PDB file of C-alpha atoms in Angstrom:
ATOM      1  CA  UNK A   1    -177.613-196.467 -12.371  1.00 49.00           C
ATOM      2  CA  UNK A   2    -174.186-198.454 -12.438  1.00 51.00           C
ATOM      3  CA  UNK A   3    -174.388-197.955 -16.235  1.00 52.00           C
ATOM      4  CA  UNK A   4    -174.596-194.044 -15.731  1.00 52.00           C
ATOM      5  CA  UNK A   5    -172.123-194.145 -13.687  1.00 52.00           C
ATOM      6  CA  UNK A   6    -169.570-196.420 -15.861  1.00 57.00           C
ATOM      7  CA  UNK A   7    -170.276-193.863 -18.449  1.00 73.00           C
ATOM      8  CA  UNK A   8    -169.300-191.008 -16.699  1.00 64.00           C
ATOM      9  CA  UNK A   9    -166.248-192.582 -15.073  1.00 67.00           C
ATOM     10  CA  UNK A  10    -165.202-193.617 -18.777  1.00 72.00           C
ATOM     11  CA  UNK A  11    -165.736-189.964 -19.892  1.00 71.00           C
ATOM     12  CA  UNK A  12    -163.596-188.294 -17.080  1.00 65.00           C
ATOM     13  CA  UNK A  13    -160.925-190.798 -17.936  1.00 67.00           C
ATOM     14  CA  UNK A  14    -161.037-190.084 -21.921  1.00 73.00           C
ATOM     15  CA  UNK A  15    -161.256-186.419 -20.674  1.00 70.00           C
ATOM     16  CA  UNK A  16    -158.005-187.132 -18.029  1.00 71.00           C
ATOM     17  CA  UNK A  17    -155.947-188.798 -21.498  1.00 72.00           C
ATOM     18  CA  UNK A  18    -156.562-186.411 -23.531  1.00 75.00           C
ATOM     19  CA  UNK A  19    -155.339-183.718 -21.449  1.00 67.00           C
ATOM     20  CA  UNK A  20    -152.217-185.457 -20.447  1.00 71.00           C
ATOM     21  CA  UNK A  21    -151.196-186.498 -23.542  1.00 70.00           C
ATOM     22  CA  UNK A  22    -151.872-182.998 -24.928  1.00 64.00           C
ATOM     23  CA  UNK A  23    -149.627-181.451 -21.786  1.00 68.00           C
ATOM     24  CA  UNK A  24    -146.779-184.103 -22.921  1.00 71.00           C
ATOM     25  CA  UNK A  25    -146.914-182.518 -26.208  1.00 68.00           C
ATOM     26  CA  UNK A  26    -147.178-178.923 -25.487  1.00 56.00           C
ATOM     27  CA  UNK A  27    -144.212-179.673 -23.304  1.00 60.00           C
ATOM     28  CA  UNK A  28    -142.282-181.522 -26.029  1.00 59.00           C
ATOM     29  CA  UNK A  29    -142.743-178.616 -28.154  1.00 51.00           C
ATOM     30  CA  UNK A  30    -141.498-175.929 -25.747  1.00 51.00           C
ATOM     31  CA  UNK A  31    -138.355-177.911 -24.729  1.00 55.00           C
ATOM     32  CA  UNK A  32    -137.679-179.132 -28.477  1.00 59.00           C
ATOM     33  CA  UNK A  33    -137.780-175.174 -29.760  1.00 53.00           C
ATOM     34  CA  UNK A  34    -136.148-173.527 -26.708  1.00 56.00           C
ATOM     35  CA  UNK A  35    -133.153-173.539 -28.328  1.00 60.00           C
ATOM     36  CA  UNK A  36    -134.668-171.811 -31.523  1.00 60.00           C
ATOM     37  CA  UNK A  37    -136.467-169.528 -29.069  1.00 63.00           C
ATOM     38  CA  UNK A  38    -133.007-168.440 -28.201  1.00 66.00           C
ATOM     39  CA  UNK A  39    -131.674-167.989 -31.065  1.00 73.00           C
ATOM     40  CA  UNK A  40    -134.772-165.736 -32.135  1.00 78.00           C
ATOM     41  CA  UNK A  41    -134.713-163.699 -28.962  1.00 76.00           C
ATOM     42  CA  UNK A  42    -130.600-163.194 -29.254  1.00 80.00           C
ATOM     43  CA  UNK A  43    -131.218-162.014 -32.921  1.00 85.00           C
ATOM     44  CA  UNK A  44    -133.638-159.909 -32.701  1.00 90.00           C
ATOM     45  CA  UNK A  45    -131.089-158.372 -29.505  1.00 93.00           C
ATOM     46  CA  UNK A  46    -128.765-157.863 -32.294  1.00 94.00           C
ATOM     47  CA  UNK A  47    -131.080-156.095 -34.535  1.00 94.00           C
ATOM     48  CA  UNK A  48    -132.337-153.073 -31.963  1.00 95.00           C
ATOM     49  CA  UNK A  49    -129.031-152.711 -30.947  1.00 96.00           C
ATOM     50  CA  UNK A  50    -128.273-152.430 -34.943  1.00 96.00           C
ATOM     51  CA  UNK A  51    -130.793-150.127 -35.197  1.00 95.00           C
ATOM     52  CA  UNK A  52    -129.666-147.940 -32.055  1.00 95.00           C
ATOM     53  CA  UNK A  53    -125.821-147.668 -34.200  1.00 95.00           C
ATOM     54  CA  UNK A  54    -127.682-146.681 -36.845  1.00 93.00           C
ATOM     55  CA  UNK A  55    -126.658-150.351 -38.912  1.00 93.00           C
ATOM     56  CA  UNK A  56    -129.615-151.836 -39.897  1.00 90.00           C
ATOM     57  CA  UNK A  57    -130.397-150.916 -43.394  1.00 87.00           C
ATOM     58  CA  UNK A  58    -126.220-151.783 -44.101  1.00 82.00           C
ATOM     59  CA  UNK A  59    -127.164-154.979 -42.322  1.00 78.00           C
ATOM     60  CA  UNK A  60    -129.707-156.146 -44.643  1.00 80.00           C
ATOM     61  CA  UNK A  61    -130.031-159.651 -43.824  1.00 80.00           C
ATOM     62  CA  UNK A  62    -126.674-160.452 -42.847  1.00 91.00           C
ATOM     63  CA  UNK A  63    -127.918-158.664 -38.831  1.00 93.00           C
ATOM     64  CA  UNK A  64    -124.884-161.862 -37.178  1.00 93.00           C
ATOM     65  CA  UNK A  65    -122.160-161.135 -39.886  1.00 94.00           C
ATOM     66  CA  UNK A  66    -122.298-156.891 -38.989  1.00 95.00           C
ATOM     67  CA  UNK A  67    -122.899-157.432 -35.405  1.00 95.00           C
ATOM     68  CA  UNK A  68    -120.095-159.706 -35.038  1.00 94.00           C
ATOM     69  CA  UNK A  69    -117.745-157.013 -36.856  1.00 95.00           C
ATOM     70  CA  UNK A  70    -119.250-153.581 -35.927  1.00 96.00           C
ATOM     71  CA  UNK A  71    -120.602-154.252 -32.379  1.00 96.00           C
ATOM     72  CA  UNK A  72    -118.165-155.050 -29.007  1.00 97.00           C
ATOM     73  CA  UNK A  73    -119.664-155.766 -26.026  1.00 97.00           C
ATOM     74  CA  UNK A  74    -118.188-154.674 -22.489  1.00 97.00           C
ATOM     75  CA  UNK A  75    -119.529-154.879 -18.889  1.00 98.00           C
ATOM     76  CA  UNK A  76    -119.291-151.912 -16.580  1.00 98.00           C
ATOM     77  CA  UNK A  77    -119.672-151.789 -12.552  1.00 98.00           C
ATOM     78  CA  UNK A  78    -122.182-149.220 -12.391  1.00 97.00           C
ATOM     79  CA  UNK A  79    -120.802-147.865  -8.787  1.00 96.00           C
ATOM     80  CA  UNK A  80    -117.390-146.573 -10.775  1.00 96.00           C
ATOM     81  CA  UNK A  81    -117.787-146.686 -14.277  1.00 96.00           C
ATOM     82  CA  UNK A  82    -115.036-149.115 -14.785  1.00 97.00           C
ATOM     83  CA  UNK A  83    -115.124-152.274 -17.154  1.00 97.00           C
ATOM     84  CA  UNK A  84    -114.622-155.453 -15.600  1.00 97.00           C
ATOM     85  CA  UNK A  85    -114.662-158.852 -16.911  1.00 97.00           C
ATOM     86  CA  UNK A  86    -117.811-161.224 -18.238  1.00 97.00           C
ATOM     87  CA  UNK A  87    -119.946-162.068 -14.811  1.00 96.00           C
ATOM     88  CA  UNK A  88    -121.100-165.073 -17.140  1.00 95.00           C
ATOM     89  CA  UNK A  89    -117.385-166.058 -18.244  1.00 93.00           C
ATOM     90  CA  UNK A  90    -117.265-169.872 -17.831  1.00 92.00           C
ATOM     91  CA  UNK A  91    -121.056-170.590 -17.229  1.00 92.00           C
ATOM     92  CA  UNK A  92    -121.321-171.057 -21.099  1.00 90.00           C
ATOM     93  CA  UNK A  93    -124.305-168.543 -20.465  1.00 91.00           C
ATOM     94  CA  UNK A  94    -125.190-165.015 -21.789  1.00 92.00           C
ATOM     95  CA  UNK A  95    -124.496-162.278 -18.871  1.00 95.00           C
ATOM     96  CA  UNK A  96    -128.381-160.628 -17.952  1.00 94.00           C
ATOM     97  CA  UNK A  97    -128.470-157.485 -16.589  1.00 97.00           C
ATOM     98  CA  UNK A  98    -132.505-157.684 -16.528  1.00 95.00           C
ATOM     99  CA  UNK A  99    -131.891-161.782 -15.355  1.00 92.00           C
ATOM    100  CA  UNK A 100    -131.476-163.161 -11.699  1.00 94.00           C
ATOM    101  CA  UNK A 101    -128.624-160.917 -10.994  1.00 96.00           C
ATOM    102  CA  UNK A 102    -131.255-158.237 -10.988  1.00 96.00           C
ATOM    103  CA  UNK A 103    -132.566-159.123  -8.336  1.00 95.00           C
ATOM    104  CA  UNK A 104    -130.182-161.584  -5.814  1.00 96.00           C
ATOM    105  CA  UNK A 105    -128.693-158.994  -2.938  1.00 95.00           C
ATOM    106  CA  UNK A 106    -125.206-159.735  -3.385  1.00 96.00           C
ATOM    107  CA  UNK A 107    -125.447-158.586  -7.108  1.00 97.00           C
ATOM    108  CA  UNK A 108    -127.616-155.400  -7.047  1.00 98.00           C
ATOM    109  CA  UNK A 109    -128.153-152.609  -5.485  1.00 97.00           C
ATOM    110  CA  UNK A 110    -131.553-151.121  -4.387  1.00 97.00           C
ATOM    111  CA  UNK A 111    -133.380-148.627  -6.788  1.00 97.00           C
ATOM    112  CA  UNK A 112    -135.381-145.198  -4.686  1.00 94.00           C
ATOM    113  CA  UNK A 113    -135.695-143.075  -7.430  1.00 94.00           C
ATOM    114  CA  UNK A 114    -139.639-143.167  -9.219  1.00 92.00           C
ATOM    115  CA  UNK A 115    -138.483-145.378 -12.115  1.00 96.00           C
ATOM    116  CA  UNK A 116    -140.695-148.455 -11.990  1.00 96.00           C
ATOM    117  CA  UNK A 117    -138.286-151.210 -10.460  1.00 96.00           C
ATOM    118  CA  UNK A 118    -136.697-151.786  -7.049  1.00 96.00           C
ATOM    119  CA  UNK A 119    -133.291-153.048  -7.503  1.00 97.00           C
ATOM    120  CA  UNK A 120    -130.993-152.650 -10.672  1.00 97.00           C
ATOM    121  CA  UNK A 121    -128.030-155.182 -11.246  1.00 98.00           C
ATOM    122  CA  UNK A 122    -124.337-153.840 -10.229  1.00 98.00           C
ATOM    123  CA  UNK A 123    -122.771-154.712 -13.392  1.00 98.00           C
ATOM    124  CA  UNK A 124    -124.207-153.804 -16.840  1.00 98.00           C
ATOM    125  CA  UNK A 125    -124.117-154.845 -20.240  1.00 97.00           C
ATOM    126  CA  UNK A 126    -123.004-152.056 -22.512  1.00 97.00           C
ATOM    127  CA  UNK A 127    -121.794-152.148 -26.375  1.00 98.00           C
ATOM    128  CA  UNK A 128    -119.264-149.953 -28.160  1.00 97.00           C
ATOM    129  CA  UNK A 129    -120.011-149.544 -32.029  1.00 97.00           C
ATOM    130  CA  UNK A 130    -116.468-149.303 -33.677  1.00 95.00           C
ATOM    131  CA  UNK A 131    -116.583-147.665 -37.544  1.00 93.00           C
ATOM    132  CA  UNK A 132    -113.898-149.216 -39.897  1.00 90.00           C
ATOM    133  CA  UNK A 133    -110.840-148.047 -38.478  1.00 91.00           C
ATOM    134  CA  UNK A 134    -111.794-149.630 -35.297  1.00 91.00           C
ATOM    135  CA  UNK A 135    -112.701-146.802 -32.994  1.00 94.00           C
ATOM    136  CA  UNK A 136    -115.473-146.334 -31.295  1.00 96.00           C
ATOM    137  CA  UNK A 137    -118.113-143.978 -32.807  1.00 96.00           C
ATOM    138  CA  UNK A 138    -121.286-144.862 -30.481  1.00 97.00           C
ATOM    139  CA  UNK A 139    -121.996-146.095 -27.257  1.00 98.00           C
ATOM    140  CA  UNK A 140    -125.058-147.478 -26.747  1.00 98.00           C
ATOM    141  CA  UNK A 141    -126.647-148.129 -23.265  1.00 98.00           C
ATOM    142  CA  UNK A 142    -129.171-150.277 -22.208  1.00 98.00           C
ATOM    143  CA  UNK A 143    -132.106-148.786 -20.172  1.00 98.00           C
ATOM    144  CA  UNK A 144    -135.740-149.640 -18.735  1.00 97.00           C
ATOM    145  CA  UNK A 145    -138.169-147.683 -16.602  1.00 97.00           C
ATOM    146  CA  UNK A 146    -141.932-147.560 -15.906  1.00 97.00           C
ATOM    147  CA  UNK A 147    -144.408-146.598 -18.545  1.00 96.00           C
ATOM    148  CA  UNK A 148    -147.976-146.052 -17.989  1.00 95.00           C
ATOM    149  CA  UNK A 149    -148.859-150.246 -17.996  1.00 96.00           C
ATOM    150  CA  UNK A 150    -145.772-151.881 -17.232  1.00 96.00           C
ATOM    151  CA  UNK A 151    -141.882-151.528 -17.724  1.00 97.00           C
ATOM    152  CA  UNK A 152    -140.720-150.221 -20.920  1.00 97.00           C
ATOM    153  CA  UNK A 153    -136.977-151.477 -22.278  1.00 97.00           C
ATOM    154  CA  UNK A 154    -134.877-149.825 -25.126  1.00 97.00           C
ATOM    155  CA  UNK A 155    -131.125-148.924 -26.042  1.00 98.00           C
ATOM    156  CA  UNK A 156    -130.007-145.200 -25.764  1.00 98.00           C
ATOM    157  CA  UNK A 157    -126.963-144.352 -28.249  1.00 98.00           C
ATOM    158  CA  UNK A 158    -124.913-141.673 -27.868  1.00 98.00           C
ATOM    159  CA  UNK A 159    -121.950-140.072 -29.741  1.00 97.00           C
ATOM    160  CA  UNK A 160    -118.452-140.850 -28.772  1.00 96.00           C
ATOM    161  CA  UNK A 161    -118.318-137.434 -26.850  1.00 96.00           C
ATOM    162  CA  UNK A 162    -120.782-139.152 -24.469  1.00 96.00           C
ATOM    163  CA  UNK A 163    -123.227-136.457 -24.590  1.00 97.00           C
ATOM    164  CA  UNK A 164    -124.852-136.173 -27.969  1.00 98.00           C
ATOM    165  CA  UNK A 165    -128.024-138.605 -28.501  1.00 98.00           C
ATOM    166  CA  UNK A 166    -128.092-140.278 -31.699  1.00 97.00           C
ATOM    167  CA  UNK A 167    -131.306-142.760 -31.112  1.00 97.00           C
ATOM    168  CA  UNK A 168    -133.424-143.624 -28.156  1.00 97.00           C
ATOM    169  CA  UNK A 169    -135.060-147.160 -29.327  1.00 96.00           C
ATOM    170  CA  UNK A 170    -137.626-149.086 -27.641  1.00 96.00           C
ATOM    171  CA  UNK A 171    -138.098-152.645 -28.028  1.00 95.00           C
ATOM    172  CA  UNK A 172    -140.432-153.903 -25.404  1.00 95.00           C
ATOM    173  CA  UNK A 173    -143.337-152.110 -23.508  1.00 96.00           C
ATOM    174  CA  UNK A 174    -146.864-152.500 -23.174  1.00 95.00           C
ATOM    175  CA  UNK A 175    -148.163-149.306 -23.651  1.00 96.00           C
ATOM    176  CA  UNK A 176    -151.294-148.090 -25.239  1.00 96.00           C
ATOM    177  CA  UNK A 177    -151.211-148.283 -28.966  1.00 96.00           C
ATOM    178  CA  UNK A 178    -151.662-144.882 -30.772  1.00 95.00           C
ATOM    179  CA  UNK A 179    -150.757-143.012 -27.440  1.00 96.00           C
ATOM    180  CA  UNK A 180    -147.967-144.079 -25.575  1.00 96.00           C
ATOM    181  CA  UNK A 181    -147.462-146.805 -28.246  1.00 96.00           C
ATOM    182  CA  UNK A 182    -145.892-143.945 -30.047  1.00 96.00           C
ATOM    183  CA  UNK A 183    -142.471-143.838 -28.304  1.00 96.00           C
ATOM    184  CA  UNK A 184    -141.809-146.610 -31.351  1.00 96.00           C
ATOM    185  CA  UNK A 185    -143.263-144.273 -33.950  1.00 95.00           C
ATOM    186  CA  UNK A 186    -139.918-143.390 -36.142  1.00 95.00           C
ATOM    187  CA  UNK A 187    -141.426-139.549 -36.173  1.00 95.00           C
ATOM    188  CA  UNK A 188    -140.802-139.156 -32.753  1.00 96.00           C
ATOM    189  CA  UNK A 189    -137.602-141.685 -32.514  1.00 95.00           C
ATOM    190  CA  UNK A 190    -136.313-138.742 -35.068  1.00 95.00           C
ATOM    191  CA  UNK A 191    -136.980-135.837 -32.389  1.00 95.00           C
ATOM    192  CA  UNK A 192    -133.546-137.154 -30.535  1.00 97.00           C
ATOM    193  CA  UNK A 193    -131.129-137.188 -33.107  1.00 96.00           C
ATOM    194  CA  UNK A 194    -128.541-134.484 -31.809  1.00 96.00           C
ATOM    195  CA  UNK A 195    -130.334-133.830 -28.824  1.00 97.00           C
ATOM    196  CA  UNK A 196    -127.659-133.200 -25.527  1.00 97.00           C
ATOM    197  CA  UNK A 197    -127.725-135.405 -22.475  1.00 98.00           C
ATOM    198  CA  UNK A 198    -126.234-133.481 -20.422  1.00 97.00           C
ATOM    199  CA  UNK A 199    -125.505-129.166 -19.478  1.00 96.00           C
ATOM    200  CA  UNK A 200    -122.401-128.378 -16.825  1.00 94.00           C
ATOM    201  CA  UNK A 201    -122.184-132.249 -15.906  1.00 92.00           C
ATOM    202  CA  UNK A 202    -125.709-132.271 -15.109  1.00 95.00           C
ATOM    203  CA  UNK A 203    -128.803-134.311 -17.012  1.00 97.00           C
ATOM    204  CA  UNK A 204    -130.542-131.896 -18.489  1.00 97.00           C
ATOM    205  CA  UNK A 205    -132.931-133.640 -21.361  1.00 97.00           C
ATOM    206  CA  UNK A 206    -136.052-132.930 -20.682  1.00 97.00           C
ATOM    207  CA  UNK A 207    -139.556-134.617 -22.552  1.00 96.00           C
ATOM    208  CA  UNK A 208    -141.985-131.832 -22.531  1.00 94.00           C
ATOM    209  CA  UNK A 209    -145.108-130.179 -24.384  1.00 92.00           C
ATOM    210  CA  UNK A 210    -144.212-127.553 -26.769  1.00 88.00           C
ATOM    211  CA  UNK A 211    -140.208-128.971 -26.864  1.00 89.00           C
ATOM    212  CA  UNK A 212    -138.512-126.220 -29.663  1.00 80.00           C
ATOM    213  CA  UNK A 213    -136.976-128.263 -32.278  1.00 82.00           C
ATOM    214  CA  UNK A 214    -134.086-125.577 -32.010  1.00 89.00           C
ATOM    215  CA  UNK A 215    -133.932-126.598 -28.217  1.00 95.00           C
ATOM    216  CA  UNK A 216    -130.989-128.800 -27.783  1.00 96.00           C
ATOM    217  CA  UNK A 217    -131.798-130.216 -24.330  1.00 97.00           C
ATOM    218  CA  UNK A 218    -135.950-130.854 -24.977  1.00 96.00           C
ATOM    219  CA  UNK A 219    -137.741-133.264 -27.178  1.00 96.00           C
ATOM    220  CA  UNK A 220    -141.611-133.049 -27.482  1.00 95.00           C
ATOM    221  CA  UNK A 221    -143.785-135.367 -24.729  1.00 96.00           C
ATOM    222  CA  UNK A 222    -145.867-137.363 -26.792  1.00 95.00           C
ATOM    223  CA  UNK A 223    -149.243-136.107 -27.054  1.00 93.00           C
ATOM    224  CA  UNK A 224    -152.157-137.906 -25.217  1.00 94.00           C
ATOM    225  CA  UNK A 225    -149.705-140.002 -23.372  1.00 96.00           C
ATOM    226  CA  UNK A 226    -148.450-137.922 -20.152  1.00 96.00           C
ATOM    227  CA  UNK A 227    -147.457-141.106 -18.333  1.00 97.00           C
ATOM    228  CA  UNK A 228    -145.392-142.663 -20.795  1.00 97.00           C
ATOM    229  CA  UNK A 229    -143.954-139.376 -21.202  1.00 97.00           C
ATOM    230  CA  UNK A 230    -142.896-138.794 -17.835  1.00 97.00           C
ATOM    231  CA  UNK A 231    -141.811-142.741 -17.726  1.00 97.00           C
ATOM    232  CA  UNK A 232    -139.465-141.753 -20.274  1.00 97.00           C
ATOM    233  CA  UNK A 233    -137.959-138.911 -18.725  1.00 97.00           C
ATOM    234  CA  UNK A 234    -137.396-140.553 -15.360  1.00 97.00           C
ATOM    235  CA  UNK A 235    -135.628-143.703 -17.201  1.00 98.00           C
ATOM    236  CA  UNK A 236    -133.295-141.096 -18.455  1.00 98.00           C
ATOM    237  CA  UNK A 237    -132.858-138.821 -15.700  1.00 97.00           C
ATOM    238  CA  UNK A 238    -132.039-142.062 -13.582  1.00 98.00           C
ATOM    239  CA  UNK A 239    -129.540-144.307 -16.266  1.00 98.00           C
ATOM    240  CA  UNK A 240    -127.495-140.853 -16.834  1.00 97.00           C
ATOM    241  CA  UNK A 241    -127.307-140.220 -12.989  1.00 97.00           C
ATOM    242  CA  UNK A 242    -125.099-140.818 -10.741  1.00 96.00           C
ATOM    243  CA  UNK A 243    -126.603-144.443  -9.557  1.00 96.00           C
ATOM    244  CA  UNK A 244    -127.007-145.529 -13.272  1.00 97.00           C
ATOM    245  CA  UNK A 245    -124.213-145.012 -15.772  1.00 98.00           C
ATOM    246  CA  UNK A 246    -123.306-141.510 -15.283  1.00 97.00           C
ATOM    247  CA  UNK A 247    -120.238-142.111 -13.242  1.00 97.00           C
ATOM    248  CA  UNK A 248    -119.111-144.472 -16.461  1.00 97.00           C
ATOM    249  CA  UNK A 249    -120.155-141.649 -18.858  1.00 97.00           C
ATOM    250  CA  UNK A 250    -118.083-139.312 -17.093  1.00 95.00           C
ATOM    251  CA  UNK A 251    -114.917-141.080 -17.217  1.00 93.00           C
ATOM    252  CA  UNK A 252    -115.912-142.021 -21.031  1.00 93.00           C
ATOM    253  CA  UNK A 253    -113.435-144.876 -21.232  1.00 88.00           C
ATOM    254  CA  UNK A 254    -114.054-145.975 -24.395  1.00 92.00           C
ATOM    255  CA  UNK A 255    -111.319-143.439 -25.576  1.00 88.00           C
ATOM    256  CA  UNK A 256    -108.607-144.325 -23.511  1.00 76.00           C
TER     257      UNK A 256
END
């Protein structure tokens, strides 16, 4: 009996070792590439904005190089559409609209509309794309809303006139492959070139079935996937309203 049990104390505390020292190394290996991690995660930023100006294919591989000289990125208080400095200046951090600030009281404001999330940050990240002469030719805004599984997050360019869409990207969502996966199929990314935002000051984009391709406030819904659909119309309908960045799109001060 005291040699069963000798046995099985030695196996629990083989079994114990090896799971420690495994934990040790699994947690070497996240802290030793976190900073790699980074560096992916802020690239691959770069490149779906890119792709939003319309830059990626004149990118090639060089995505840091034509960021660096076509992109500028500005922070806007969402309550008056006016620019105001870095949050993050002097914290040696990147500012986060989708980060803490998100979600602390004192640095966002709480969300009523349908769109999936119940408080949106009071200052947000938003990047001017400036052609060779230096002035602006895009604007593009960054914007998130419920889809059918979870929160979907993309970029939504418009023209300097602040009005006329030029790309609505999406980069992160879980929705259902082959249905409302399609929001990432380039067919359908197509569908908003020259599409209008707005009509008389008002949002007036709509995602429906049956959308006219002469129709220049309608794109089609995407078929199979109602919704993802309607995700995507309320995470438009609320970032061009009034509590998102339509007071800042109003003023357009990226031409003064």
């Amino acid at each position: 009996m005291s040699a069963k049990k000798e046995t099985l104390g030695k196996t629990v505390g083989v079994v114990l070792a090896v799971c420690l020292v495994c934990s040790i190394i699994v947690s070497g290996a996240s802290v030793g590439l976190r900073a790699q991690q980074n560096t992916n995660a802020a690239l691959d930023k770069k490149s779906n904005i890119l792709t939003a100006a319309g830059l990626l294919e004149q990118a090639g591989t060089d995505i840091t190089g034509t960021y660096s000289k076509f992109v500028e990125e500005r922070f806007v208080d969402l309550s008056t559409g006016e620019y105001v400095d870095n949050p993050a200046q002097g914290t040696g951090k990147a500012y986060d609209m989708y980060g803490k600030v998100s979600k602390a009281k004192d640095t966002s404001s709480s969300v009523e509309e349908n769109v999936g999330f119940s408080r949106r940050a009071n200052i947000a990240n938003i990047y001017h794309i400036k052609d060779e002469a230096g002035n602006v030719s895009r604007v593009i805004l960054p914007i998130h809303g419920s889809g059918l599984w979870d929160l979907m997050y993309g970029f939504l360019a418009l023209d300097a006139d602040g009005n006329t869409i030029r790309e609505l990207v999406y980069y992160q969502h879980k929705e259902t492959p082959g249905l409302g996966g399609e929001i990432q199929n380039p067919a359908w990314q197509a569908l908003w070139n020259g599409k209008q935002l707005f009509a008389d000051g008002e949002v007036a984009i709509q995602v429906k079935k049956q959308a006219g391709k002469d129709d220049p406030y309608a794109v089609d819904a995407l078929s199979g996937a109602t919704l993802t659909s309607n995700g995507v119309q309320n995470t438009l309908s609320y970032w061009a309203g009034e509590n998102g960045f339509g007071p800042y799109l109003q003023r357009q001060a990226w031409k003064s």
